[in-house]
Tab-separated table of C-alpha atoms in Angstrom:
chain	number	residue	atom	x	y	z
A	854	UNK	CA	-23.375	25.271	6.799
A	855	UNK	CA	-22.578	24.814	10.478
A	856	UNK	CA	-19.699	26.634	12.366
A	857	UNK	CA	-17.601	23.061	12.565
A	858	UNK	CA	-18.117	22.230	9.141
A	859	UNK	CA	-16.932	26.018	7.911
A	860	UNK	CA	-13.445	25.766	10.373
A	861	UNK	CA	-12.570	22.523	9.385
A	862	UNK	CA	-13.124	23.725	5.214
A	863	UNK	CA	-10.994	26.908	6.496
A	864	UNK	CA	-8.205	24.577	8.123
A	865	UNK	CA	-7.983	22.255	5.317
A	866	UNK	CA	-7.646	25.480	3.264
A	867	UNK	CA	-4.779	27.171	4.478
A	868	UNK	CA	-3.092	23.512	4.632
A	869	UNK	CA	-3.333	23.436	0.619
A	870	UNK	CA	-2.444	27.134	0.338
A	871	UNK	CA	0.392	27.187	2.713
A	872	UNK	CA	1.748	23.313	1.067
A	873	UNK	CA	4.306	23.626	-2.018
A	874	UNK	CA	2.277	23.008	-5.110
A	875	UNK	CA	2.895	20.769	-7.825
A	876	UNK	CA	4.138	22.910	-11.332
A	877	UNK	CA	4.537	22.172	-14.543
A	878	UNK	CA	8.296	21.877	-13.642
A	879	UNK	CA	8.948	18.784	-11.837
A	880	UNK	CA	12.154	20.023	-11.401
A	881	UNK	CA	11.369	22.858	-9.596
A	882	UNK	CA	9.192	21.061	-7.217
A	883	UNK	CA	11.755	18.502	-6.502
A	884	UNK	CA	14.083	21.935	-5.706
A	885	UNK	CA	11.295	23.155	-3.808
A	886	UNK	CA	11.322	20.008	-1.609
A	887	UNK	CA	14.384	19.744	-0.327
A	888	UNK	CA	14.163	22.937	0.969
A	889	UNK	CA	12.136	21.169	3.997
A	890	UNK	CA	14.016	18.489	5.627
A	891	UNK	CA	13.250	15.301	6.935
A	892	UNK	CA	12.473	15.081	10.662
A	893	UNK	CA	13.802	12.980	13.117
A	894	UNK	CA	11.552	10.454	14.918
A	895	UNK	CA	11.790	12.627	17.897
A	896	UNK	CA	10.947	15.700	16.232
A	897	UNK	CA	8.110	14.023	14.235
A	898	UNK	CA	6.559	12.622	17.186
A	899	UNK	CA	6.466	15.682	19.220
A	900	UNK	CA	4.395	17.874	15.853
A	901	UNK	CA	2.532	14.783	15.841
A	902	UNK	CA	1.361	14.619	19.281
A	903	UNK	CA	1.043	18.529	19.236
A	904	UNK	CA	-1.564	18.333	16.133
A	905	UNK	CA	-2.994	15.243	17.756
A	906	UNK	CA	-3.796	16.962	21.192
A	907	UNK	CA	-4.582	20.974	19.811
A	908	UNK	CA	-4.745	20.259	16.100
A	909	UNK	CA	-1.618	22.906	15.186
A	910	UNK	CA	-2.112	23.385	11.961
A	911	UNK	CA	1.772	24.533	11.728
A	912	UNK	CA	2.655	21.357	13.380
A	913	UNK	CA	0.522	19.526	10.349
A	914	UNK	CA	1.663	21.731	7.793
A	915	UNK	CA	5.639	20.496	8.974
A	916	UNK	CA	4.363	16.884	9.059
A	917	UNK	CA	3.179	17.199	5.219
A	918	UNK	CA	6.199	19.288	3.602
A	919	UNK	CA	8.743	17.153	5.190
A	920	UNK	CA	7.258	13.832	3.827
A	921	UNK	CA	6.071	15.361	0.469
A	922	UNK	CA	9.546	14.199	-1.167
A	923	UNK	CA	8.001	9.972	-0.641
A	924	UNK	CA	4.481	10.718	-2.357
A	925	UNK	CA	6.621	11.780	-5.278
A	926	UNK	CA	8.659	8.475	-5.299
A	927	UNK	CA	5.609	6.265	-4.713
A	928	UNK	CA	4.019	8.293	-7.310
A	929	UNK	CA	6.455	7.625	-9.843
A	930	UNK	CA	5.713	3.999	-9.460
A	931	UNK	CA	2.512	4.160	-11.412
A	932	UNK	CA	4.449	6.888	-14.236
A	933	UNK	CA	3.182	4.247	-17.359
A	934	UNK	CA	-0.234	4.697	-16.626
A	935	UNK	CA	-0.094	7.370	-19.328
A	936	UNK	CA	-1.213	10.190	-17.047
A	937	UNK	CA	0.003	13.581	-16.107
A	938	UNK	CA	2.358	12.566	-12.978
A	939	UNK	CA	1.752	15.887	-11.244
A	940	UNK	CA	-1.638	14.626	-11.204
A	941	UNK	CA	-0.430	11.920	-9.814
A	942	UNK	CA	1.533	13.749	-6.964
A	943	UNK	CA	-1.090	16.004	-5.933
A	944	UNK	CA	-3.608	13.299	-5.552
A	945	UNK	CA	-0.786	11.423	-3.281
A	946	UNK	CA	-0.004	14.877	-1.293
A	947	UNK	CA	-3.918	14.257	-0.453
A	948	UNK	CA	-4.014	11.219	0.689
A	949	UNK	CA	-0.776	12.370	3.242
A	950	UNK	CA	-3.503	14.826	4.445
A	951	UNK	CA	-5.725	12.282	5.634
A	952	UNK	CA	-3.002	10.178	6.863
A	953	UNK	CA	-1.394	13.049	8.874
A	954	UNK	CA	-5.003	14.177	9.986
A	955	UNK	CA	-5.536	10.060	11.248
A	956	UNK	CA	-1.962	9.225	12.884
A	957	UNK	CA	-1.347	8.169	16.058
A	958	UNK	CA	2.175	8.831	17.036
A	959	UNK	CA	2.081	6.728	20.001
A	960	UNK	CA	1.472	3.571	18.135
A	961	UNK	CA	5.177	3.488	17.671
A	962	UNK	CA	5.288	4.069	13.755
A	963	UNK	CA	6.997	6.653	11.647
A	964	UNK	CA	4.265	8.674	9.656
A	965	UNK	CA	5.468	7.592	6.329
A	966	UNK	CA	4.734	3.864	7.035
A	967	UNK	CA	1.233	4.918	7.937
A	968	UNK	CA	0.657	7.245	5.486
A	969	UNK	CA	1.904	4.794	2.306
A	970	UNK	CA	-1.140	3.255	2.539
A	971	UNK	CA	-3.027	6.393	2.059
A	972	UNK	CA	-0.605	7.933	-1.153
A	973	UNK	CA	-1.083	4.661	-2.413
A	974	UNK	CA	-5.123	5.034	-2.269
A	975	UNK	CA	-5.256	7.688	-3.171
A	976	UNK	CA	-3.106	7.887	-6.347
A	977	UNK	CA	-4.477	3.928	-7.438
A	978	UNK	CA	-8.415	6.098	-6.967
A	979	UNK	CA	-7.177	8.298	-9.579
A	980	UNK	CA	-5.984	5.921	-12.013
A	981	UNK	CA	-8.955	4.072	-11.881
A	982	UNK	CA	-11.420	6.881	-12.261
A	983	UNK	CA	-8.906	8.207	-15.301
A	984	UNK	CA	-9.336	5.292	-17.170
A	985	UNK	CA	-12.889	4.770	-16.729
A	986	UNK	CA	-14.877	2.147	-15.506
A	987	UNK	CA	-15.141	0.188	-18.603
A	988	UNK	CA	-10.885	0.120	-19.297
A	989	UNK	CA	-10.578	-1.030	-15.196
A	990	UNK	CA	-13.303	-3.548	-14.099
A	991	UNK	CA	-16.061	-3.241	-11.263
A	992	UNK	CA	-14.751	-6.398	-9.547
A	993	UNK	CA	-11.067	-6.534	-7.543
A	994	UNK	CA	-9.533	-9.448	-9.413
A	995	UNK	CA	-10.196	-7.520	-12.414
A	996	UNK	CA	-8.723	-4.431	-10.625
A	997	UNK	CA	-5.900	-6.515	-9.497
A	998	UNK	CA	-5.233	-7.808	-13.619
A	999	UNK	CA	-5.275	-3.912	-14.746
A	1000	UNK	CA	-2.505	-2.876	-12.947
A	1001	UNK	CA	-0.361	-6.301	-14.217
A	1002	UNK	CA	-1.462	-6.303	-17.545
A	1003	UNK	CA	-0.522	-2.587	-17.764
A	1004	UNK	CA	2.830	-3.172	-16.408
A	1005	UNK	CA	4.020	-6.774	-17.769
A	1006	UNK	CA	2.624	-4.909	-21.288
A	1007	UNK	CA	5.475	-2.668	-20.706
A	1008	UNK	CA	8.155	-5.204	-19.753
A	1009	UNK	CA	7.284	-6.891	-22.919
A	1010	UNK	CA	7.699	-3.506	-24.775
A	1011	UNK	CA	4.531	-4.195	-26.313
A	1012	UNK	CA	2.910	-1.173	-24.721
A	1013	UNK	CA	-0.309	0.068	-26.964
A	1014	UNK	CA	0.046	-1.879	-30.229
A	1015	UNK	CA	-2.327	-4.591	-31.264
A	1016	UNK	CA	-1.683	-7.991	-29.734
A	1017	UNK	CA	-1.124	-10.906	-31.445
A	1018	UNK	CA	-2.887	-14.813	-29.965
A	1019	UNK	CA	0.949	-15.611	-29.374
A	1020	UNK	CA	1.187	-12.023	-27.199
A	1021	UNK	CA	-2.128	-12.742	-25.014
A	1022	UNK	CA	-1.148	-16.483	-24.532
A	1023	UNK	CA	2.157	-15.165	-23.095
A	1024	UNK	CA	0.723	-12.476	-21.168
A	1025	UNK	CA	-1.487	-15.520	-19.948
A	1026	UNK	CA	1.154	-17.046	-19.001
A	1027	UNK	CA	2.970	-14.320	-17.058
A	1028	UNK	CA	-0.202	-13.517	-15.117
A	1029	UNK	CA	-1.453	-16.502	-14.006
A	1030	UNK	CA	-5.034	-16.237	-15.997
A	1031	UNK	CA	-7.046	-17.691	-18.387
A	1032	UNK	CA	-6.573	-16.000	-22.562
A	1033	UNK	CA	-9.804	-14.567	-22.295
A	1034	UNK	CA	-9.183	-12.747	-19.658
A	1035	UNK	CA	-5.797	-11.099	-20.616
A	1036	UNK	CA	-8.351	-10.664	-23.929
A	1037	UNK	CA	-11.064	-9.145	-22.525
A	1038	UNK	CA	-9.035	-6.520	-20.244
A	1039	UNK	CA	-7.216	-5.510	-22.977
A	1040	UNK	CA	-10.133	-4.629	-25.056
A	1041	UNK	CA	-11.419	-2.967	-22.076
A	1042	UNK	CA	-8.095	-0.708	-22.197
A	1043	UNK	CA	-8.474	-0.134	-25.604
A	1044	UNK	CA	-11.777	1.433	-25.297
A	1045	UNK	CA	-12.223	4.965	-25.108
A	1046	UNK	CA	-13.179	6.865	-21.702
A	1047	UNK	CA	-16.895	6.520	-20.886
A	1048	UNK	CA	-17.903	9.122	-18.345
A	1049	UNK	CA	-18.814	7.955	-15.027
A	1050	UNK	CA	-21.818	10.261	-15.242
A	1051	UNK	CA	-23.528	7.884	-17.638
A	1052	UNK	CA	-26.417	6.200	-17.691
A	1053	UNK	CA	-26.694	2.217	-17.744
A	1054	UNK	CA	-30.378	1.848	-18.040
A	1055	UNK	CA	-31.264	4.687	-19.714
A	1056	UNK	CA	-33.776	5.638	-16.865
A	1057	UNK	CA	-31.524	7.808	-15.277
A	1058	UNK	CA	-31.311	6.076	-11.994
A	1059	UNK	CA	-27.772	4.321	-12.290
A	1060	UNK	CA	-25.146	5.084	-13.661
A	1061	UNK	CA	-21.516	3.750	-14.252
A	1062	UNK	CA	-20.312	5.759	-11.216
A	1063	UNK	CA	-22.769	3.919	-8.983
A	1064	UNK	CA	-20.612	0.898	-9.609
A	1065	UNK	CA	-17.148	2.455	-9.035
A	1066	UNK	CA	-16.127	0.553	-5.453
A	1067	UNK	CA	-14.442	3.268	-3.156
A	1068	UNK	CA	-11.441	1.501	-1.909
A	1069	UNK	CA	-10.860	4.532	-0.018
A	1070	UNK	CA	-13.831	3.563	2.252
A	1071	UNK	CA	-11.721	0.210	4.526
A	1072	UNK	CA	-8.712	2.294	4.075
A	1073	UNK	CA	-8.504	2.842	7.943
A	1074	UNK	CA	-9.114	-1.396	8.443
A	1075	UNK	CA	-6.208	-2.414	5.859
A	1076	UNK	CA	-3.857	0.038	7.386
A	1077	UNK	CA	-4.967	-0.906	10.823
A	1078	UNK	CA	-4.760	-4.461	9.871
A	1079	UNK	CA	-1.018	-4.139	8.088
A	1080	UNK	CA	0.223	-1.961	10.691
A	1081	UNK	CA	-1.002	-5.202	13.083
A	1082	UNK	CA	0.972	-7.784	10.745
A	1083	UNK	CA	4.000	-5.534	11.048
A	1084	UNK	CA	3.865	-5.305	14.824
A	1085	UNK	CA	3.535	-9.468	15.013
A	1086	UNK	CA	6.429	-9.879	12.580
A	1087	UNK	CA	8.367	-7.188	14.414
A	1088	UNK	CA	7.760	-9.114	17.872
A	1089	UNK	CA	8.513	-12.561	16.140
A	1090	UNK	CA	11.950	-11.478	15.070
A	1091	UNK	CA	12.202	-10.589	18.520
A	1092	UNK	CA	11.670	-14.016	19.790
A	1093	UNK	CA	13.864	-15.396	17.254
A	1094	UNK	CA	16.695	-13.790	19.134
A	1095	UNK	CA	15.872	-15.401	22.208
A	1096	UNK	CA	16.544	-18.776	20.574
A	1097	UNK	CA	19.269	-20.409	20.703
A	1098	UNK	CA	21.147	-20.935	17.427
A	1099	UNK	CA	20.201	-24.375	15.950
A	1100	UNK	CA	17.026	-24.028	17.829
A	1101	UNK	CA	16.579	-20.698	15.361
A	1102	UNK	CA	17.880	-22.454	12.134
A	1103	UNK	CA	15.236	-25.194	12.455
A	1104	UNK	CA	12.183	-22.868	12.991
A	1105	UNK	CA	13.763	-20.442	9.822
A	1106	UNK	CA	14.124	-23.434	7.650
A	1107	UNK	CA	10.385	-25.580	8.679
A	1108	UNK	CA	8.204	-22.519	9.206
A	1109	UNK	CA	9.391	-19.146	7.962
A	1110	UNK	CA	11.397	-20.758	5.045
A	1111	UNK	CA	8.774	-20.446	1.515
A	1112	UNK	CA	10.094	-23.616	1.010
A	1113	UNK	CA	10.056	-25.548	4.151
A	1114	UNK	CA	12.036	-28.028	4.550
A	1115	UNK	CA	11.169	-31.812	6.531
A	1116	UNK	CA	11.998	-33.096	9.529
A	1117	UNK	CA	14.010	-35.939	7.493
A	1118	UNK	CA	15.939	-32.995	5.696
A	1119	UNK	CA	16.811	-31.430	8.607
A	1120	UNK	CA	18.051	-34.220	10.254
A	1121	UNK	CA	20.464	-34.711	7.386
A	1122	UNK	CA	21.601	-31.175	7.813
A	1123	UNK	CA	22.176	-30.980	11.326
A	1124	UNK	CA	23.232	-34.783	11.734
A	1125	UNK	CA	20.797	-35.309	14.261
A	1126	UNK	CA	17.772	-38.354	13.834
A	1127	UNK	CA	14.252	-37.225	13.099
A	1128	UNK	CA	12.783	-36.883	16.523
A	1129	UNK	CA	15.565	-35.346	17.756
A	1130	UNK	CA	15.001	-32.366	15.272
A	1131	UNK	CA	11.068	-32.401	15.984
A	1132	UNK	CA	11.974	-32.099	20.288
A	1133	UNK	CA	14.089	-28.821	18.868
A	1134	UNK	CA	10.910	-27.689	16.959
A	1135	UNK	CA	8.836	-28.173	19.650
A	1136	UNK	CA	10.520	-26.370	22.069
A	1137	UNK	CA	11.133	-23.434	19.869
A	1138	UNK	CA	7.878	-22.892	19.068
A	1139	UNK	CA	7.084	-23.070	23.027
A	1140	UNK	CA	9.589	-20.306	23.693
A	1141	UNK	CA	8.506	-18.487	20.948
A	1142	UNK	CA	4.382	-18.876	22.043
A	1143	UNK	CA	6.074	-17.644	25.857
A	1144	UNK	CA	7.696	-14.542	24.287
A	1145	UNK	CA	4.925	-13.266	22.097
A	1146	UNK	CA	2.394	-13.775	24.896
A	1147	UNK	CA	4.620	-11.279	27.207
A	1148	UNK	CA	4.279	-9.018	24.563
A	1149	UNK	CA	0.808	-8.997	24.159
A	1150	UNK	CA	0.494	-10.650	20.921
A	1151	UNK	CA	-2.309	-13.011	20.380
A	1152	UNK	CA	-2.968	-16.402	19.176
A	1153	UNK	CA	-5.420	-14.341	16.465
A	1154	UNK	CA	-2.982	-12.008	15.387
A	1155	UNK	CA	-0.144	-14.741	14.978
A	1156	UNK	CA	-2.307	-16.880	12.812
């Protein structure tokens, strides 16, 4: 084992020694907690820049405790999965790890926006290597239907019983998807666990685990990618403000509305004619192009 590889294993060590661990008593760990407040952006950015530049492992170690109290919220949001929710919070207290290890203060974010993405990860990882292969699905649709059958199950407060045709054409319904598919996911859940270790085609060579997509792998591109959506929609409110006020309520009600409405509709609303409310669109949108380009942000990232 080389020199680098053995200090980095020794860092990452005393990080999970020196971090409060999760107990049998979630109480106690929520007690333990608050015993390390939440920083201020000022103080947050200065630890951040301090591990950044000399890799401080007290400076890292502050970063973690003070945002352990989120990964047990956002872990709490996947409690009906059945499993152990300390589980649950240590595997989210890992993903903060590599979030803290990966931030860059001087992008202008808090850590906790960055590091959701990696709790989340993290903690969604677990669940699906908990529940096996078989129960989750290989593909991300079928990913995407485990976590809302699982939870629209328990809105229905039909949770583990046997399903009726009426229950899986409702659950149909609520999802969005065909019966067999509600059908076949469910059976899939049903099953027992199958270990990941097992072979497929009996020569040893694959096995289910070979199969099991790592969505930690483009964790780094979605958060890069999000954090870029939120800087473009942070900017665009910006230019919103440089609008004047009808000019505002027509781009809010034709583009940003989910419902948009027509230039005819508009019209009605502002009692103004058609192309008069079009001229206002058009020169909104020109002011708006003028603001985000000062800013930096591009045609590609608007889209």
């Amino acid at each position: 084992m080389s020199q680098v590889k053995k200090d980095v294993e020794q860092k990452e060590e005393y990080l999970n020694k020196s971090l409060p661990a999760p107990t049998t008593s979630m109480e106690r760990y929520l007690t333990e907690l608050s015993n390390h407040p939440i920083l201020s952006r000022k103080e947050e950015y200065k630890l951040a820049m301090r591990y950044r530049k000399k890799r401080d492992l007290e400076s890292a170690r502050k970063l973690i405790t003070s945002n352990l109290r989120f990964v047990v919220k956002i872990a709490n949001e996947y409690r009906n999965y059945g499993l152990n929710p300390m589980d649950l919070i240590q595997e989210g207290n890992i993903g903060l790890m590599q979030a803290v290890k990966r931030f860059d203060p001087t992008k202008g974010y808090r850590l906790i926006s960055y590091a959701v993405w990696w709790i989340r990860a993290y903690v969604q990882n677990y669940i699906i290597k908990s529940w096996s292969l078989v129960k989750v699905g290989t593909t991300q649709a079928q990913r995407k239907l485990f976590y809302k059958l699982r939870s629209e199950k328990q809105k229905m407060d039909i949770g583990d019983v046997t399903l009726s045709h009426e229950d899986y054409k409702n659950l149909a319904k609520e999802l969005g998807v065909s019966d067999q598919a509600v059908i076949e996911m469910d059976q899939r859940m049903g099953t027992k666990d199958l270990s990941l270790d097992a072979e497929i085609n009996g020569d040893g060579e694959i096995t289910h685990l070979d199969f099991l997509v790592d969505d930690l792998s483009n964790q780094e591109e979605l958060v890069t990618k999000a954090q870029e959506e939120d800087e473009v929609k942070k900017e665009l409110e910006t230019a919103l403000k440089s609008l004047k006020e009808r000019e505002r309520f027509v781009i809010e009600n034709r583009i940003l509305n989910d419902t948009p409405l027509t230039l005819e509709e508009l019209g009605k609303k502002l009692n103004l004619s058609r192309e008069r409310v079009r001229q206002i669109e058009d020169t909104a949108l020109k002011k708006i192009k003028t603001v985000l380009e000062k800013k930096g942000v591009t045609q590609g990232q608007s889209d």
